[in-house]
Each structure stands twice: as structure tokens, then as C-alpha cells.
Coordinates of C-alpha atoms in Angstrom, one line a residue:
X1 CA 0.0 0.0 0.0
X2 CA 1.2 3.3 -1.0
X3 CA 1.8 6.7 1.2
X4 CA -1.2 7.6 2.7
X5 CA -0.4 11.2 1.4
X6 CA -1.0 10.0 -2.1
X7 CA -4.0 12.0 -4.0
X8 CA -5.8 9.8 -6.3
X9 CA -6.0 10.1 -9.8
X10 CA -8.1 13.1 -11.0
X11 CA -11.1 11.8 -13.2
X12 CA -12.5 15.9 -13.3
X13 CA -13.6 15.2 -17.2
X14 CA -15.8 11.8 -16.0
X15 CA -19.8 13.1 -16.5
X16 CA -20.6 11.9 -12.6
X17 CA -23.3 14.0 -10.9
X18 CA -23.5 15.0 -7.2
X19 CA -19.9 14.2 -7.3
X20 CA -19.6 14.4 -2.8
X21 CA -15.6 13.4 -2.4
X22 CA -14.2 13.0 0.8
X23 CA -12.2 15.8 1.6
X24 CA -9.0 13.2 3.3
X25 CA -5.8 12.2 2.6
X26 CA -6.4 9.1 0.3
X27 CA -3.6 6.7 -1.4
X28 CA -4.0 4.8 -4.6
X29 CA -3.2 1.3 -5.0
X30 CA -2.6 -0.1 -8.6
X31 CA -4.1 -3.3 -9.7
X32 CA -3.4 -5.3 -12.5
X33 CA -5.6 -8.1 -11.9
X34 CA -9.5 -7.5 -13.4
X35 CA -11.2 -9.0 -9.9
X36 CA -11.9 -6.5 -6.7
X37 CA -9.4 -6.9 -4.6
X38 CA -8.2 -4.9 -1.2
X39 CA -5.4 -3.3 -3.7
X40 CA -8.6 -1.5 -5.0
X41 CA -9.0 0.7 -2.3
X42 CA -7.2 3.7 -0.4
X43 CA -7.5 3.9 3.2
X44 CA -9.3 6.8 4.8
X45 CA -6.9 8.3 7.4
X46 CA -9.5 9.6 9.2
X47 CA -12.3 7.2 9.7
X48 CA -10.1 3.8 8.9
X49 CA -12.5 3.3 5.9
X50 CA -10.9 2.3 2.1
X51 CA -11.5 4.6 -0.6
X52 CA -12.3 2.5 -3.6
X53 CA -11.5 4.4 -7.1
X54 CA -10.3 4.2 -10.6
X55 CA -7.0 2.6 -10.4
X56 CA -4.7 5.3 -11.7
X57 CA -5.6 7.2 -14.9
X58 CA -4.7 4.1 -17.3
X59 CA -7.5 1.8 -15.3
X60 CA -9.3 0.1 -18.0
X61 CA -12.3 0.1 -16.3
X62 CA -12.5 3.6 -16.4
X63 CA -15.0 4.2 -19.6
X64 CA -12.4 6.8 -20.6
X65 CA -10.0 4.6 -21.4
X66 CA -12.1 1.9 -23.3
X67 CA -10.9 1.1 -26.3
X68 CA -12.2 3.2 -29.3
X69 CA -14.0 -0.1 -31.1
X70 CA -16.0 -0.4 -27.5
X71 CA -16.6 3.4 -27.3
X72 CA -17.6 3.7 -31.0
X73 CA -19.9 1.1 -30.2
X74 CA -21.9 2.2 -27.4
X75 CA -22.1 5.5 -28.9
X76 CA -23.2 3.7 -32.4
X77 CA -26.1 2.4 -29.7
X78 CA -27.0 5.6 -28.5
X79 CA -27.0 7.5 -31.5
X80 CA -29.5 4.2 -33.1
X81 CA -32.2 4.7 -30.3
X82 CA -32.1 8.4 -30.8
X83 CA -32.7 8.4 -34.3
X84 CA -35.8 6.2 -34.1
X85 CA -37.3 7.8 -31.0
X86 CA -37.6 11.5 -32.5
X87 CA -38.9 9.3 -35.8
X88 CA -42.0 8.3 -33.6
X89 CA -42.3 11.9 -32.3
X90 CA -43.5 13.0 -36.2
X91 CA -44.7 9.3 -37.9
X92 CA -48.1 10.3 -36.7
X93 CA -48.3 13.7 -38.1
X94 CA -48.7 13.0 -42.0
X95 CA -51.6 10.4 -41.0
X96 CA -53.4 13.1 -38.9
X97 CA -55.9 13.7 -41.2
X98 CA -56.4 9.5 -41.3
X99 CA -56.3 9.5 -38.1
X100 CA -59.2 11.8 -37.1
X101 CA -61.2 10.9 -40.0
X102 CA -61.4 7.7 -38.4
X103 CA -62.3 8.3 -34.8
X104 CA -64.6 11.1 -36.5
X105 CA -63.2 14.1 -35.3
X106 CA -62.5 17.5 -37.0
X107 CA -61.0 19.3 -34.1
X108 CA -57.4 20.9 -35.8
X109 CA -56.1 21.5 -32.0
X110 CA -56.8 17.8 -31.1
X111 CA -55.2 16.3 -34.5
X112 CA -52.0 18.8 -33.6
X113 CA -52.0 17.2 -30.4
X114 CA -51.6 13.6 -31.6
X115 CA -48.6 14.3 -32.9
X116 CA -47.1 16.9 -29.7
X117 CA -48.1 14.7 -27.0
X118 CA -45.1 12.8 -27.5
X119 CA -43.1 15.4 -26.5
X120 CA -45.2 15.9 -23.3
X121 CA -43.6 12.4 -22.5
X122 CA -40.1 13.9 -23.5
X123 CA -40.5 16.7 -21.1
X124 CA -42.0 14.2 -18.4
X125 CA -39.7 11.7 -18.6
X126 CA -36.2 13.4 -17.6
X127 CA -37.6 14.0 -14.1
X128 CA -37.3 10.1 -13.5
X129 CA -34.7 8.8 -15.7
X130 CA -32.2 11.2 -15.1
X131 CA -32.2 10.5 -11.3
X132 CA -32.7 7.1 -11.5
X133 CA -29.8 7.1 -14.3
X134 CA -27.1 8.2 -10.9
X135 CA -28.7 5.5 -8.7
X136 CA -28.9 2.8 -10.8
X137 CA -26.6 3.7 -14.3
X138 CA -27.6 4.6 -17.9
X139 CA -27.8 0.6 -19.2
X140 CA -30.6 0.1 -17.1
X141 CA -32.8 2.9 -18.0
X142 CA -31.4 2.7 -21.8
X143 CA -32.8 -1.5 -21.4
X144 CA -36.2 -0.8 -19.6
X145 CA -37.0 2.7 -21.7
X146 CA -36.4 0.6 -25.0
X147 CA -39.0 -1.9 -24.0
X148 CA -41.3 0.3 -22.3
X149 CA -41.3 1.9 -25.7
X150 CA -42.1 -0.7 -28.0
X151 CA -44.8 -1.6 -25.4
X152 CA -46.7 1.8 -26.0
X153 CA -46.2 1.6 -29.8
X154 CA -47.6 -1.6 -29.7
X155 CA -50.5 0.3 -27.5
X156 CA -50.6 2.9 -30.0
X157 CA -51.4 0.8 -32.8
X158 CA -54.1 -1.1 -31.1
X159 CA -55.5 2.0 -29.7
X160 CA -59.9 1.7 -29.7
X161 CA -60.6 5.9 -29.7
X162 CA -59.0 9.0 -29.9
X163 CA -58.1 9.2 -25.7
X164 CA -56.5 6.3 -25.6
X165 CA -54.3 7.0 -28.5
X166 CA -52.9 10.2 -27.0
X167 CA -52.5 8.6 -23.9
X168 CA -50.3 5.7 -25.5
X169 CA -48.6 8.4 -27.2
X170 CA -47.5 10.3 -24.0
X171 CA -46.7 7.0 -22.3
X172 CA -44.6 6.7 -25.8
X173 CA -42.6 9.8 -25.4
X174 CA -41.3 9.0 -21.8
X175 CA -39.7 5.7 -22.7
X176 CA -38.4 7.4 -25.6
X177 CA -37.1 10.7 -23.7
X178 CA -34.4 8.3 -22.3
X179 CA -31.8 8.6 -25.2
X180 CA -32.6 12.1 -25.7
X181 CA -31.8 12.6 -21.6
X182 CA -29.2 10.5 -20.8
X183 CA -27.5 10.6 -24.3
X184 CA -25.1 13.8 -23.6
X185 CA -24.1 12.2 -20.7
X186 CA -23.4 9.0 -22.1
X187 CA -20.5 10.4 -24.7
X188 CA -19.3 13.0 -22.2
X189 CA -18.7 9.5 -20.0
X190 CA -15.8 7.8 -22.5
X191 CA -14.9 11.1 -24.4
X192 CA -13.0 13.7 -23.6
X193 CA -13.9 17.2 -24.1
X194 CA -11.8 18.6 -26.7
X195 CA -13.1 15.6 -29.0
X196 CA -16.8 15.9 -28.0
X197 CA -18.0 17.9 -30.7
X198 CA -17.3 15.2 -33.6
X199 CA -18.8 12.4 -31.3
X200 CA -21.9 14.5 -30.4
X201 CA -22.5 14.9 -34.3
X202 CA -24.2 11.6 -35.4
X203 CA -26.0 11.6 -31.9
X204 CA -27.7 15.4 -32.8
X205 CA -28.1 15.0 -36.3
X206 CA -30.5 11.7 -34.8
X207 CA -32.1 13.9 -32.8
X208 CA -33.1 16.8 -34.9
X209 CA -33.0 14.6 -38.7
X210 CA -35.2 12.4 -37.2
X211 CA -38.1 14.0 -37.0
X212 CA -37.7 14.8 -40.8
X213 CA -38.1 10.9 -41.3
X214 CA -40.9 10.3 -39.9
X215 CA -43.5 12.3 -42.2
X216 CA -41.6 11.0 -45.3
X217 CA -42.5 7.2 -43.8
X218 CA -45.8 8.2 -42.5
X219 CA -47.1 9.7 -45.4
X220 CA -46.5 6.6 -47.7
X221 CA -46.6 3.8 -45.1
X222 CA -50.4 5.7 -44.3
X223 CA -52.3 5.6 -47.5
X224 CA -50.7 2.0 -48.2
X225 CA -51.5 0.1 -45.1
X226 CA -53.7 2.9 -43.2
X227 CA -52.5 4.7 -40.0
X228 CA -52.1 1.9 -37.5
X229 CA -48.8 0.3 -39.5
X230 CA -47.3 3.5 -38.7
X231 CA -47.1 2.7 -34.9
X232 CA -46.5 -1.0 -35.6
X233 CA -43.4 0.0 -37.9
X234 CA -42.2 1.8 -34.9
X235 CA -42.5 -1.2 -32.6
X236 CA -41.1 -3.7 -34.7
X237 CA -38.0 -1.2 -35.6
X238 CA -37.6 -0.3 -31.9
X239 CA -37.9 -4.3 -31.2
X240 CA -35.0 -5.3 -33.1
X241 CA -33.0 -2.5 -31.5
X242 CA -34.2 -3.3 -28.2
X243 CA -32.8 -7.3 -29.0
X244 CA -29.1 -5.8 -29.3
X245 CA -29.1 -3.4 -26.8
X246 CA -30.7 -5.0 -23.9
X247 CA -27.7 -8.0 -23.8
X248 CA -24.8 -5.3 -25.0
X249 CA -25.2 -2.0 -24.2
X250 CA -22.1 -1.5 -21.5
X251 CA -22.7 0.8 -18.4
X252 CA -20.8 4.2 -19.1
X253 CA -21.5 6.0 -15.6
X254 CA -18.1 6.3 -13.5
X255 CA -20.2 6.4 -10.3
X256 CA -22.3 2.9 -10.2
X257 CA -18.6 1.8 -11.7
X258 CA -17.1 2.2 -8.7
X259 CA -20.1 1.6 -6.6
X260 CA -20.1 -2.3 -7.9
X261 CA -16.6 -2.1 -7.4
X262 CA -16.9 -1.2 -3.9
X263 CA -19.9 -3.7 -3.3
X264 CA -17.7 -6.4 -4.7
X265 CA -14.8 -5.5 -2.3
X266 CA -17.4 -5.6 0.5
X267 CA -18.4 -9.0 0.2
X268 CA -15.3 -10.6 -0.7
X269 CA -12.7 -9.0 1.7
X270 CA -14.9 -7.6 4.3
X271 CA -12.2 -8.4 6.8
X272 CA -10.4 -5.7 5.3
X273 CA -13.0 -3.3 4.8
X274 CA -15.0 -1.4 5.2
X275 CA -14.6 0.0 1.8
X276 CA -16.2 3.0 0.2
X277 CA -16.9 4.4 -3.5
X278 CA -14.9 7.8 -3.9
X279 CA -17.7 9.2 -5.2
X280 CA -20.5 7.9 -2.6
X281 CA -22.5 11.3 -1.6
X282 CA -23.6 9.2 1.7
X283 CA -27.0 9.3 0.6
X284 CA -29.5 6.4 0.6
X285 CA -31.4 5.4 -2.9
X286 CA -34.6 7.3 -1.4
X287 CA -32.3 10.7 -0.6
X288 CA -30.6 10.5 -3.3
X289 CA -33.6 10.3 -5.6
X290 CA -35.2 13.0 -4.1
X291 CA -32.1 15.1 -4.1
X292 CA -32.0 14.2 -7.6
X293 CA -35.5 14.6 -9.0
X294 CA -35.2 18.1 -8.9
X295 CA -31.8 19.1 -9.7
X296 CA -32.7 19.7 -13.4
X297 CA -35.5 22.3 -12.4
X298 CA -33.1 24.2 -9.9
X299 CA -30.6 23.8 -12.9
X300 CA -33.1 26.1 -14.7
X301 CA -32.7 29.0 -12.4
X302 CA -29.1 29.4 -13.0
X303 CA -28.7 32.4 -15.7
X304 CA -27.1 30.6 -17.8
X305 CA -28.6 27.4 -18.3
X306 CA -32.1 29.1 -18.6
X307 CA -31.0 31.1 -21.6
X308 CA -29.6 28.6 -23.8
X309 CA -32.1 26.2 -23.0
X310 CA -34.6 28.8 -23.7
X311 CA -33.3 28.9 -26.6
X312 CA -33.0 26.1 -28.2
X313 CA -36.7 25.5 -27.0
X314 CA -37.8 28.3 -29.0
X315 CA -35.7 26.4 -31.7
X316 CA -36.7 22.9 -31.4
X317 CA -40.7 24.2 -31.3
X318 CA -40.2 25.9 -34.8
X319 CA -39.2 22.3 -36.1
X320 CA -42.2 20.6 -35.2
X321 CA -44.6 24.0 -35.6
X322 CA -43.6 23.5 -39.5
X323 CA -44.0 19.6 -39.5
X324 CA -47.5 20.0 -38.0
X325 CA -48.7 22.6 -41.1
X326 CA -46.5 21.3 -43.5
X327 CA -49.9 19.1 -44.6
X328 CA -51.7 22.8 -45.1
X329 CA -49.1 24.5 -47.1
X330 CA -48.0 22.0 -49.7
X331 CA -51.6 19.6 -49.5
X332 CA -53.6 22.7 -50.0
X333 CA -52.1 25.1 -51.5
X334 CA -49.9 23.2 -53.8
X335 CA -51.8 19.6 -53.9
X336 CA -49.3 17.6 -52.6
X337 CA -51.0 14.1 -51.6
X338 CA -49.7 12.2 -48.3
X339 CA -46.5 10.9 -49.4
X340 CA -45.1 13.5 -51.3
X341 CA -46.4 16.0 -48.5
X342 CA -44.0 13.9 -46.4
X343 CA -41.0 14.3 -48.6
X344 CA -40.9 17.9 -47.9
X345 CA -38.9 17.2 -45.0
X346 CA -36.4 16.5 -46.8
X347 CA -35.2 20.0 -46.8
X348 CA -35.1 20.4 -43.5
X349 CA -33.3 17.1 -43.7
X350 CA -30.4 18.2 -45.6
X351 CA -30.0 21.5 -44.2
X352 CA -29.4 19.3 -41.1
X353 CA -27.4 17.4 -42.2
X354 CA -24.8 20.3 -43.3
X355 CA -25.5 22.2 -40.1
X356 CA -23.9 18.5 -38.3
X357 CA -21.3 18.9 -41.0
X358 CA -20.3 22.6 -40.3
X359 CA -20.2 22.1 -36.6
X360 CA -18.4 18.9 -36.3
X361 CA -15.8 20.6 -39.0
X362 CA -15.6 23.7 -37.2
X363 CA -16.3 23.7 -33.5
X364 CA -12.8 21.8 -32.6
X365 CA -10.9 24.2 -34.9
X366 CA -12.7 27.3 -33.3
X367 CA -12.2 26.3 -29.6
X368 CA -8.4 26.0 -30.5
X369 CA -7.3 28.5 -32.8
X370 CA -9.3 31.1 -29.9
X371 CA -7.5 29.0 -27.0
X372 CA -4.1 30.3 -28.8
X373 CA -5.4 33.6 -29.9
X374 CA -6.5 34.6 -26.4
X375 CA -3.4 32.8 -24.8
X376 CA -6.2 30.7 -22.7
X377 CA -6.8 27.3 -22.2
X378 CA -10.1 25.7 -24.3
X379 CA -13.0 27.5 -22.5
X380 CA -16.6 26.5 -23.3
X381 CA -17.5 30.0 -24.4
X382 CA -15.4 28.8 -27.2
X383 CA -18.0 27.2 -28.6
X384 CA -20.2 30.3 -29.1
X385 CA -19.5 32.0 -32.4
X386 CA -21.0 29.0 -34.3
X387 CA -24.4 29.7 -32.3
X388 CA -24.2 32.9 -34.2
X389 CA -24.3 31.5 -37.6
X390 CA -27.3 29.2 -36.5
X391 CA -28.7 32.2 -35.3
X392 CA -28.4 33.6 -38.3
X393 CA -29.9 31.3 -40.8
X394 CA -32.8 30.8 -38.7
X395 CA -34.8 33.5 -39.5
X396 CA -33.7 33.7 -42.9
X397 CA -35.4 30.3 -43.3
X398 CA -38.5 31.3 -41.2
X399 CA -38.7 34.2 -43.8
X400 CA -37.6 32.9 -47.0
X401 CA -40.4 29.9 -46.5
X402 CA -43.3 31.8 -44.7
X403 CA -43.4 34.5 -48.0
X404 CA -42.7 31.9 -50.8
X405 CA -45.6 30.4 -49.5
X406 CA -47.8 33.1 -48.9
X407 CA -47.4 34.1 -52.5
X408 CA -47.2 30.7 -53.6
X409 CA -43.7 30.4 -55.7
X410 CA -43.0 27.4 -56.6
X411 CA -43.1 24.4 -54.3
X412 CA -39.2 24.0 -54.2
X413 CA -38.6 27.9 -52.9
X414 CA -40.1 27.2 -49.8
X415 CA -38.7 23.8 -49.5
X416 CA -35.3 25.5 -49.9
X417 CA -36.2 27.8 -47.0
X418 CA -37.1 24.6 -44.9
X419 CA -33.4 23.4 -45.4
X420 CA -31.7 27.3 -44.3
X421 CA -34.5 27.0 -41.1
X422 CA -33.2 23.3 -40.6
X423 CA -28.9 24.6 -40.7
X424 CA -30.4 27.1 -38.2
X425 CA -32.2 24.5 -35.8
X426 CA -29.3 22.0 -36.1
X427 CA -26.4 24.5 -35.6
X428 CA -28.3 25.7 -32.3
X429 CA -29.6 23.3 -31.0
X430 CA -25.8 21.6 -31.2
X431 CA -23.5 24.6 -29.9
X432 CA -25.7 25.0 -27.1
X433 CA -25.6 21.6 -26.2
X434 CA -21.7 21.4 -26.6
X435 CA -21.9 24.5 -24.5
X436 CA -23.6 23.3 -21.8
X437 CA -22.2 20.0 -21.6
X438 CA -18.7 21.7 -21.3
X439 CA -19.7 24.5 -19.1
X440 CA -21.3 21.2 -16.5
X441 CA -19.9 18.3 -17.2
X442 CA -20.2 16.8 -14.7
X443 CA -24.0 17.4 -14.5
X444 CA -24.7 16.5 -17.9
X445 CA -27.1 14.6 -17.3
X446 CA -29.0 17.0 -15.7
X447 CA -28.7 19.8 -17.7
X448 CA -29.5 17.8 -20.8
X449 CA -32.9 17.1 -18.4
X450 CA -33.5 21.0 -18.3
X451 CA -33.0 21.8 -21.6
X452 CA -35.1 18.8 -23.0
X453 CA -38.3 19.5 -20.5
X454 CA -38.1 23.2 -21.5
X455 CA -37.8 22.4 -25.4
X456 CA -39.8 19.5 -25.2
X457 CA -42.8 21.5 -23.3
X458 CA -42.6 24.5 -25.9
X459 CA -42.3 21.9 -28.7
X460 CA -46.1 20.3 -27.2
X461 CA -47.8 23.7 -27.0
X462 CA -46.4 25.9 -29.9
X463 CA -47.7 23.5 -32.5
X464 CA -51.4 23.5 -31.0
X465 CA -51.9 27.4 -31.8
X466 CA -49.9 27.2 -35.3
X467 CA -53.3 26.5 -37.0
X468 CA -54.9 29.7 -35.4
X469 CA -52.2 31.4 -35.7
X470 CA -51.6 30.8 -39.8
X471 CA -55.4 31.0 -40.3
X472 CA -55.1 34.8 -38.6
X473 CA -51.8 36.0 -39.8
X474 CA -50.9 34.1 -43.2
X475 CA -47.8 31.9 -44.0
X476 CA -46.0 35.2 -45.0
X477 CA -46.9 37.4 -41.5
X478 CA -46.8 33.9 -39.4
X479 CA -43.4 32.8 -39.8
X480 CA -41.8 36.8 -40.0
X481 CA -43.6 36.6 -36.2
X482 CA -41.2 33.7 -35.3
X483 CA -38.5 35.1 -37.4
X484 CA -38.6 38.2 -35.3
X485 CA -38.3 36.0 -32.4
X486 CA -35.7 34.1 -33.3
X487 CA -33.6 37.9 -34.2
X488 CA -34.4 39.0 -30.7
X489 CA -32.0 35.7 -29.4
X490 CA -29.4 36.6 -31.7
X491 CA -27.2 38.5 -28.8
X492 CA -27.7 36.4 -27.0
X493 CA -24.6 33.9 -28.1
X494 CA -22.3 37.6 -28.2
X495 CA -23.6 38.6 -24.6
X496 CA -21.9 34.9 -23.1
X497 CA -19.4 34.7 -24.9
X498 CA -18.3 37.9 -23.4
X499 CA -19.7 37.3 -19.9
X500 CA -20.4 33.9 -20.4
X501 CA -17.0 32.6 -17.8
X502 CA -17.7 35.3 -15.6
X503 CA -21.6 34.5 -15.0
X504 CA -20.7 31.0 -14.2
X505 CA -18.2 31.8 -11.6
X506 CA -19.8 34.0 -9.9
X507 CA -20.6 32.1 -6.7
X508 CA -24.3 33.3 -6.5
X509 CA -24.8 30.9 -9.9
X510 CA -22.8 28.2 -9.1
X511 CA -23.7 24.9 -9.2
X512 CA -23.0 22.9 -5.7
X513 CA -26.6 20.9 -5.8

């Protein structure tokens, strides 16, 4: 055993949440063998107790030092159920019309709300799983969400009326919030920052592409095989996913790492115990949990976090605003039928798809080439110049496709708008998530929880006034409104980049919950 004067290895960059360290001299022990063993463990001066944690910075069993085929993979796993869940946010919404003509309805609001109730369930559904995620670790929520949601799709497509179905859909977006929520967290577990950006690229472009799949499948699976294959496409997609990831999908959270590791120790060298997790907060499952549940709403009252997840709420509410009239504009006005109505997604899909390129290429090269400029180390606030250009395009889009519309140009001018208003989306919505995620890493989990339940909540009720508010204001006047919005955000990325460091620093915002 080594010096008790020894620190322990520093594992700052591990994503570990209401991260309580014991303030003591600790030693580290190395251990070559891959069983628990007493060399696992650094004795408390204090209190006789052996702290248990990673075994020096090379420990394999630290996720951060997995090898990149086993990182590539989980991520590869985490990226798959994030695509398909925001797919079964918007496979409903080109069968709306289906849908209410069968359970004879003509309420617009209601139909709207088929398709937004999902992300009820998004918002809903970080208040458990991110909790339960530091009790229990992200492979067990990513196994039981997985099935919980090809339960409810199954639900959905059996559904006998109208109340049922939106119930089943709600019940739907919780199990499917869990990628969405934990997702972050997951990558900022095994990579380190300065590589984050390229690894968080496949996982947002799932997230914010998806939903442009879903209309494009909906609106030819619909008229083909009627409305109900479109939930029992979900479930069988979601059921072959669910096969691979419940037996392979590794745990990634540093904390119930070293939790088992210490349980382990307990009962087979309790003679030489007792032995305790580095990062055990002393709290039992029911405090923690508690503690826990609401550490993404009090996350929402520092400055900071509420404005970029404001944000990108405002944001992520424009994306599924447009998929919910997208049946109005080109059906009606330009007599689209179901499936090609669907394929005007595809703009938004490909102005995506380049807003993941441009960030991906740019964001690494940015944080550096500012780290030497400003003779600084990488700083999140780095990150912040690209929000500018998403800012940017936004309302350009919003623009360009609201008055191409109004005036009724033809259909590809407002499909190119779709694809600027999609670059502007995905280009938010991804620098302030690499934002946040750098600024509190090591509650990423939990700020990924306040941003989702704010987006997710103004993505739900946006959509159910866009029909009243088009009807009122035209496709031209409609979209300049949220275009003007979106402008009045653009400072925003220039006022924290400035004063961004200094805000979080101060110690009236920090974070010590």
C-alpha cells in the first residue's frame, strides 16, 4: 500500500453528478488483476474506511479509457435509439388527417396534439430517468425505456378511440425521452472534451434529422396500409434495437462503476473493509432520488442554463410548428397528396445534415485557434461563435419559406427555406448543447434534463396554436412573427461569450446541488 499522502488520480472530465468526495488524505493502489481486490481501495486516514476508485488514470475500467472499437460502439447504440425515438415523435403527423377521420373528429387542435403529445412524454420523462440514471446507471434505464417503448407503440397501434391513442402516445414519449436525456451524458462518459463535438454529431443530427423521417415514412406507409402500420413499424423497428441493446449496451456512468466495485470488495474482503466508493454522496437510494428529481428544475434557475435552453426550446418548437402545417401549405395550397407532402422534409433534412457537417468541422478548430489567440486554455465560451451563424440562418429560413408560401412560388422555394431554417435549428440546438455539456460536465445529465423539459414542453404547445395562428396571420406574417423572435435571441450567443465565464463563476450561480 502506498503513502497515505498519495492523491488519487483526477477523473474531473468523468460526466458523474452530485460528485460528494471526501475531503482526506487518500492513497492509490494499482491493480493489474481484473477481480476487486483490497489493492482496489485507499485507506481513509481519518475514519479507517478504504476509498475505492479508478486505479490510476490508465484503469481500464474507467469508460475513458475503453478502447475506441468499445466506445464507438456504445455510442453507435446511443446514437440508433435516438434516431428512431424522434422518428415516432413526427410518424403520426402526415396520418393526422387519417387519423381523425377515423375516430370522426374535426377538431385541428386535437389532431396537432396527436402528434405533440409525444413530447409531453419527452419533457415528463427526464424528471425520473435522469435521477434514476445516478442511482442505478444509464444501461438500465437505456434497457427498460427501450422496451417500455415498443410496449406503448404496440398500444398505439391497437388504440380503440382518440383518448387512448394520445394517452399511448405520451406513455410513448417518456420511454423514448431516455436517449434524448441521458444521451449527452453517455459520450461525455468515455470522451474527452476537446473531442466531444465530432462524437456528439451523429447523436444530434438523430435527434433533430429524425423528425424529418418520420413524415416522409408516414405519409407513404399511411395511404398503403392505413394509419395503425405506422405505430406497428415503430415497434417492430424499436424491437430489433431493443434485442441488441438489452444483452450489449455497456454501463458508461463512473459512479455505479465504482459503486459495484466497492460492493464487490465488501463481500469478498470484508475483513479488510470497510470499503467505500470515492464518489459515494452518503445518501440512501430514497435521498438521493429526491435530491435528484429536482436538480434539473433548480438547474433552470441558474442564468445561464435558462438562456440557452430557452433557446434552443424556441428552436426545437419551430421544427415541429412547420412539421404540424406542413400538410396545409403543400396539400392545400400546392396539392401535394400524403406521401409527397411527407417528402418535404427532406429540406429540413439536408439543411441538417450540413448544419452536423459545419459544426463537427468547425467547432474543434474554433475552440483551439481562440484557446491560442486569447493565450487561454479551451473555454466552453469557445463554442459560441457558431451559435451565431445558426442564429443567423434561422430566421432567414423562417422568412424565406413563410413569404414563398404566402405568395405561392414554386413548391421548391419554400422547400429551400425549410433546409436554411433546418442549418439554423441544427447548428443551435448543437453549440448550445456542446456548451452546456462543457460548461457542467459533470452534471450533464441533468442539464441535458432542463433543456429537454423546457424544449420539449414549448415543442407540445407551440404546434397546437400554429393553425390559429396561420389561419389569422398568413404563411408570410406567421413565420416573419417567429423570425422576429428568433432575431431578438441573436445576442444572446455575443452577450456569453463575453460574460459567459464570468456569470458561471460567480458564486451566486454556481452549481453545488
Amino acid at each position: 500500500m502506498s503513502s497515505s499522502g498519495e492523491k488519487t488520480a483526477d477523473h474531473s472530465d468523468v460526466d458523474v453528478e452530485a460528485n460528494v468526495l471526501a475531503d482526506k488524505p487518500e492513497t492509490t493502489l494499482n491493480n493489474t488483476d481484473d477481480t476487486a481486490t483490497e489493492k482496489d481501495a485507499v485507506d481513509d486516514a481519518n475514519e479507517g474506511v478504504k476509498i475505492v476508485d479508478f486505479d490510476g488514470p490508465d484503469d481500464p475500467e474507467n469508460p475513458m479509457n475503453w478502447p475506441s472499437r468499445k466506445k464507438t460502439f456504445t455510442i453507435a447504440l446511443v446514437t440508433l435509439m435516438t434516431i428512431l425515438s424522434p422518428i415516432g415523435s413526427t410518424i403520426s403527423s402526415a396520418a393526422a388527417s387519417d387519423i381523425m377521420s377515423h375516430f370522426h373528429s374535426d377538431n385541428q387542435t386535437v389532431g396537432a396534439l396527436v402528434t405533440t403529445i409525444y413530447l409531453l412524454g419527452y419533457a415528463c420523462g427526464p424528471m425520473a430517468i435522469a435521477p434514476l440514471s445516478e442511482l442505478y446507471g444509464r444501461a438500465p434505464l437505456y434497457k427498460i425505456c427501450i422496451v417500455w417503448f415498443v410496449i406503448f407503440h404496440v398500444a398505439c397501434a391497437l388504440a380503440p378511440n382518440l383518448g387512448a391513442l394520445v394517452v399511448f402516445r405520451f406513455l410513448a414519449g417518456i420511454g423514448g425521452s431516455c436517449p434524448v436525456t441521458l444521451g449527452t451524458g453517455s459520450i461525455a462518459d468515455v470522451v474527452p472534451a476537446e473531442k466531444r463535438a465530432g462524437a456528439l454529431a451523429g447523436y444530434v443530427i438523430g435527434s433533430i434529422a429524425g423528425p424529418s423521417v418520420g413524415p416522409i415514412v408516414g405519409g407513404y406507409l399511411t395511404p398503403a396500409a392505413g394509419w395503425r402500420w405506422n405505430f406497428w413499424l415503430m415497434a417492430i423497428l424499436s424491437g430489433a434495437v431493443a434485442i441488441i441493446v438489452i444483452p450489449t449496451m455497456p454501463e458508461t456512468y463512473a459512479y455505479v462503476i465504482l459503486d459495484k466495485k466497492t460492493k464487490k470488495l465488501n463481500k469478498t474482503v470484508p475483513e479488510n473493509g470497510p470499503y467505500k466508493s470515492k464518489l459515494d454522496s452518503g445518501r440512501t437510494p430514497r435521498e438521493h432520488f429526491a435530491f435528484s428529481i429536482f436538480r434539473p428544475l433548480k438547474m433552470l434557475c441558474v442564468p445561464v442554463v435558462f438562456l440557452q435552453s430557452l433557446y434552443a426550446a424556441v428552436v426545437y418548437s419551430y421544427l415541429y410548428l412547420c412539421f404540424t402545417t406542413f400538410p396545409a401549405v403543400f396539400g392545400d395550397q400546392y396539392g401535394f397528396g400524403s406521401g409527397t407532402s411527407g417528402l418535404v422534409t427532406l429540406g429540413f433534412g439536408v439543411g441538417s445534415t450540413l448544419g452536423v457537417v459545419f459544426c463537427g468541422g468547425v467547432s474543434k478548430k474554433l475552440v483551439a485557434y481562440l484557446a491560442k489567440k486569447n493565450r487561454t486554455g479551451p473555454k466552453p465560451e469557445y463554442l459560441l461563435p457558431t451559435l451565431i451563424v445558426g442564429g443567423i440562418l434561422m430566421p432567414v429560413g423562417l422568412f424565406w419559406y413563410g413569404w414563398s408560401a404566402e405568395s405561392r412560388t414554386h413548391w421548391i422555394v419554400p422547400i429551400i427555406g425549410t433546409a436554411f431554417l433546418g442549418g439554423g435549428v441544427i447548428i443551435t440546438y448543437m453549440a448550445s448543447t456542446l456548451y452546456l455539456v462543457d460548461a457542467y460536465t459533470v452534471y450533464a445529465a441533468s442539464v441535458t434534463a432542463s433543456g429537454t423539459i423546457l424544449r420539449c414542453l414549448m415543442a407540445t404547445l407551440l404546434p397546437l396554436a400554429g393553425s390559429a395562428m396561420y389561419d389569422r396571420l398568413g404563411f408570410g406574417w406567421g413565420n416573419s412573427v417567429l423570425g422576429f423572435i428568433a432575431i431578438a435571441f441573436l445576442p444572446l450567443a455575443i452577450v456569453l461569450y463575453i460574460f459567459g465565464e464570468r456569470i458561471r463563476t460567480t458564486k451566486r450561480f454556481q452549481v453545488n446541488f
